[in-house]
Amino acid sequence: MTLKKKLAVSTLAVSMAAASVAGLPLSGKGLAQQLGFVNVASAATTVTNAQVKAKLITLYANLQNEDWSKLEAFYKDINALSQPKYEEIFAPILNKLQLDGTQTTTSYHLFQSATSVVYDVYQGDYAAINKIQTNVEYANLLDDIAVKAKVNDLSIDDFVEFFFGTSGVEAELRTLLAGKTQSELKAIINDPSASETLFEQAYDKVLNHATGSQQATTVSQAVYGLGITPTNVKTALYNLDVAIPSAKPAAQALAQAYIRAFGLGIADSTDSTPGSSIPGGSIIGGTTTTPSTDVAVFDASKLVTVTNGKATVALVDADVIKAIQALAAAKTGTTLTLNLGTVNAATVEVPLSKAIIDAAKANGIANIAVTFNGVTITIPVSQFDAAVTLTVTKADPSVATSVTSLKLASDVYEFGLTVGGVSTSTFKQPITIKLPLKNTDGLDKELLSVTKIVYGALQFQGGVLDGEFIVEPRDTFSSYVVVENKVSFNDIGKVQAWAGRQIQVVAAKGAIEGVGGGKFAPKNGVTRAEFAKMLIRALNLDNSSAVNTFSDVKKTDWFAPYVAVAAEKGIINGRGASKFDPNATITRAEMATMISRALKSVHNLKDSGTSATALSVFSDSAKINSSLKDGVAFAASKGLIIGNSGKFNPNNTATRAEAAVIIYRTINFK
């Protein structure tokens, strides 16, 4: 047998079985009543080996050359699968089967055999099929499963009948596809969400058959009797998808070949005759329209239950994974938002299983956001390798008013997170909170700051206004509230005209502080440590996981965490191999360069390549150190520095007032 033949049939066997099972509506409630029987004896099969062989040969003839690389990749992945990996993939099913060690090994061998069961079809015999059918270990395994499932008998033939019989899944799929245009069929194949929906419809019909083969219902009844749920099945098949990334491309290639082989799909027409329609769409003035849905939003409002003031969301892994795959296929964003709607509870708990976290990472979805009552929490998932549970509690205002007289501009929220069941309060990647504002009449919105309440004290974190909301990334969780933080200094009169407002706003955001006694010291020079804090706080780059590598920065130094982040991101370099020199002042050129590096890091900006043009506005540009020219030019081109009387004075020590102004411009950079 040629490799191509082996690839075709092994891929068909696995992908068709996996794709078929993926959509089984295995709801336990009332399934026996739906099927209308218990312990029904097997009926005669309605499909023969010869018929299955004929279908496979026809399918093989319609595979195209470019399909082989996809099938070969799948074939190699399947054959490289180890038993431990098999057990990990199918754990949701194997746990329900409760097999002993020997039986688990037998099930693994049966799985491997199924991938190559039809190798010999193209050689004119059924040795591989007969080998499986007559294998004593396989037969004993299925007998044991049948006893546990409370069905009279369970054999390989039952599964063949379920998939290929006259009342089986394949027959129903072809019925459902009847009338579809070739473009519609192609769209269904390339959209995982649409494909899964189609399979679910086919299974609904198979399980409701009252006539024809009852072998299919033997399989369904076995599944029901074993207590296997939709989540168990879909999670296992999702695991298979992740473990074998070549499965989807191979399945799509086979599906296209199947359409060609059996003449499915009617020719596309450009005629928009009034009254013609596509299932799922509507016609307006003779034009076909499809209902628009936002694939980036998953409606979880119906999954919320409230008990004793606490709301819990019962997410179904398979449904969320389906939404993740649909968003990935649409290529319209990398954040899936779980919309809980309006929740009438003080506490909301949202569990995200490991399967959901892994699915997001595997499909390139960077974040899972949770939104309810105007609050949105966006969680970067790549940092987690276990189940995550988010808890949000709207606390009593006294939590804040008992420690401050500042005016509140939001409710008080307490945020909590567990990872793998362990409470976690710090994160490698910040979790972004978006809080709705309230009672803002008469408040200076530019002075609003997200504020962390810790041990009876306030820590001002800043935040960016977004209409009637404020957004702030946080690398730690605690209690948060938005306040109007009016800060005043008694020594800024001489710089009030050009720096007064900027100092007030930057101080309100917690990015800069006074020197004590109500003074700001606007003319004092800025140290490297001070500017590191200003930058990190202003641009919301706080990260408590950053590691300090400088010998002259102690863990207990107030500036240590800011220096660690700034150095890690390449915003501020050390002076020498191991020294940071935190108390040294910085020049105006150095300050402009640090700002430029920070903005490039945050906004993924590139140099414009117009250094000479940007610097030409300064008559003293020749005095700029060559290593700093690009940074100064970038800052000048973005309006972050403007100079004075045509000069930039690059080597002058930057003052605290100047630093406040450039930080203010950075905060408002668009």
XYZ file of N, CA and C in Angstrom, residues 446 461-464 498-499 501-513 520 526-541 571-572 586 588 590-596 598-599 603 635 639-641 654-670:
216
model
N -9.894 65.387 35.270
C -8.485 65.143 34.970
C -7.702 64.777 36.227
N -2.965 55.272 41.814
C -2.442 54.488 40.703
C -2.615 55.149 39.342
N -3.414 56.203 39.285
C -3.620 56.868 38.000
C -4.839 56.339 37.284
N -4.698 56.051 35.997
C -5.824 55.587 35.198
C -6.093 56.521 34.040
N -6.638 55.975 32.983
C -6.940 56.738 31.769
C -8.441 56.840 31.617
N 3.568 77.670 32.963
C 3.888 76.637 31.977
C 3.934 75.214 32.537
N 3.872 75.087 33.875
C 3.968 73.742 34.454
C 3.001 73.494 35.596
N -0.435 73.337 35.978
C -1.489 72.331 35.775
C -0.899 70.945 35.599
N 0.182 70.861 34.866
C 0.811 69.567 34.613
C 1.295 68.924 35.916
N 1.886 69.718 36.789
C 2.341 69.200 38.080
C 1.154 68.675 38.885
N 0.051 69.439 38.884
C -1.133 69.046 39.655
C -1.710 67.715 39.156
N -1.814 67.546 37.830
C -2.408 66.331 37.265
C -1.504 65.122 37.483
N -0.209 65.284 37.217
C 0.718 64.162 37.369
C 0.789 63.733 38.830
N 0.738 64.688 39.737
C 0.735 64.357 41.160
C -0.556 63.652 41.550
N -1.696 64.078 40.975
C -2.982 63.440 41.271
C -2.971 61.974 40.862
N -2.255 61.656 39.789
C -2.182 60.282 39.291
C -1.186 59.433 40.079
N -0.457 60.068 41.005
C 0.502 59.313 41.799
C 1.822 59.069 41.112
N 2.050 59.754 39.970
C 3.281 59.533 39.222
C 4.424 60.408 39.719
N 4.107 61.451 40.477
C 5.142 62.328 41.009
C 4.686 62.809 42.384
N 5.619 63.069 43.259
C 5.273 63.480 44.616
C 6.061 64.724 45.015
N 7.107 71.300 46.283
C 7.370 70.441 45.129
C 8.815 70.553 44.666
N 16.205 66.265 38.529
C 15.521 64.969 38.629
C 16.561 63.861 38.662
N 16.454 62.972 39.608
C 17.387 61.850 39.673
C 16.899 60.710 38.783
N 17.794 59.802 38.493
C 17.458 58.640 37.662
C 16.385 57.784 38.344
N 16.478 57.675 39.650
C 15.486 56.879 40.381
C 14.117 57.543 40.329
N 14.094 58.866 40.518
C 12.825 59.587 40.479
C 12.162 59.463 39.116
N 12.956 59.618 38.057
C 12.358 59.577 36.718
C 11.903 58.169 36.352
N 12.604 57.164 36.876
C 12.159 55.788 36.645
C 10.755 55.598 37.203
N 10.521 56.084 38.411
C 9.192 55.950 39.012
C 8.154 56.735 38.225
N 8.489 57.979 37.838
C 7.540 58.793 37.082
C 7.085 58.080 35.807
N 8.044 57.543 35.091
C 7.729 56.870 33.825
C 6.874 55.626 34.033
N 7.308 54.786 34.941
C 6.611 53.514 35.151
C 5.193 53.752 35.647
N 5.032 54.674 36.586
C 3.695 54.954 37.114
C 2.823 55.639 36.070
N 3.385 56.579 35.324
C 2.598 57.324 34.337
C 2.094 56.429 33.217
N 2.904 55.468 32.809
C 2.545 54.604 31.684
C 1.980 53.260 32.138
N 1.680 53.144 33.425
C 1.045 51.928 33.952
C 1.850 50.673 33.657
N 3.147 50.769 33.867
C 4.028 49.635 33.593
C 4.437 48.884 34.857
N 14.163 50.798 29.071
C 13.848 52.222 29.076
C 15.003 53.024 29.659
N 15.593 52.521 30.738
C 16.736 53.163 31.372
C 17.852 52.134 31.510
N 19.635 63.506 35.709
C 19.588 63.231 34.272
C 19.540 64.535 33.498
N 18.418 66.812 30.006
C 17.198 66.932 29.203
C 17.219 65.955 28.023
N 18.779 63.034 27.971
C 18.549 61.700 28.531
C 17.072 61.504 28.857
N 16.431 62.525 29.413
C 15.017 62.429 29.740
C 14.177 62.205 28.482
N 14.472 62.932 27.409
C 13.729 62.776 26.153
C 13.920 61.374 25.584
N 15.145 60.858 25.705
C 15.431 59.520 25.177
C 14.692 58.450 25.967
N 14.658 58.591 27.291
C 13.933 57.620 28.119
C 12.441 57.635 27.799
N 11.894 58.830 27.612
C 10.476 58.944 27.245
C 10.223 58.250 25.911
N 11.105 58.451 24.963
C 10.942 57.837 23.645
C 10.968 56.316 23.729
N 10.217 54.506 26.288
C 9.010 54.043 26.977
C 7.808 54.013 26.043
N 7.622 55.069 25.265
C 6.480 55.116 24.353
C 6.586 54.054 23.263
N 3.516 51.525 23.013
C 2.664 51.668 21.828
C 3.221 50.965 20.600
N 11.126 62.173 20.288
C 10.327 62.954 21.234
C 9.896 64.275 20.618
N 5.951 65.842 19.573
C 5.496 66.988 20.348
C 5.696 66.850 21.840
N 6.559 65.943 22.256
C 6.791 65.737 23.683
C 7.791 66.745 24.242
N 8.666 67.268 23.379
C 9.593 68.332 23.769
C 9.483 69.445 22.737
N 17.804 68.098 33.828
C 16.338 68.205 33.758
C 15.796 68.544 35.142
N 14.850 69.490 35.194
C 14.258 69.871 36.480
C 12.980 69.077 36.735
N 12.530 69.109 37.970
C 11.306 68.398 38.342
C 10.090 68.989 37.621
N 10.078 70.275 37.413
C 8.966 70.901 36.692
C 8.960 70.439 35.235
N 10.135 70.417 34.604
C 10.233 69.958 33.218
C 9.816 68.493 33.112
N 10.217 67.706 34.086
C 9.843 66.284 34.092
C 8.334 66.129 34.185
N 7.677 66.938 35.028
C 6.224 66.859 35.164
C 5.535 67.181 33.844
N 6.063 68.188 33.125
C 5.463 68.586 31.854
C 5.585 67.465 30.824
N 6.769 66.869 30.696
C 6.946 65.826 29.687
C 6.180 64.552 30.069
N 6.040 64.286 31.373
C 5.238 63.141 31.812
C 3.764 63.389 31.503
N 3.301 64.610 31.699
C 1.912 64.973 31.394
C 1.625 64.755 29.912
N 2.540 65.197 29.064
C 2.355 65.002 27.613
C 2.359 63.514 27.267
N 3.173 62.760 27.985
C 3.237 61.316 27.739
C 1.926 60.639 28.123
N 1.360 61.045 29.262
C 0.082 60.482 29.707
C -1.007 60.716 28.665
N -0.953 61.880 28.028
C -1.992 62.256 27.067
C -1.618 61.935 25.626
N -0.534 61.191 25.447
C -0.100 60.833 24.099
C -1.120 59.897 23.445
N -1.486 60.187 22.240
C -2.435 59.356 21.489
C -1.748 58.719 20.289
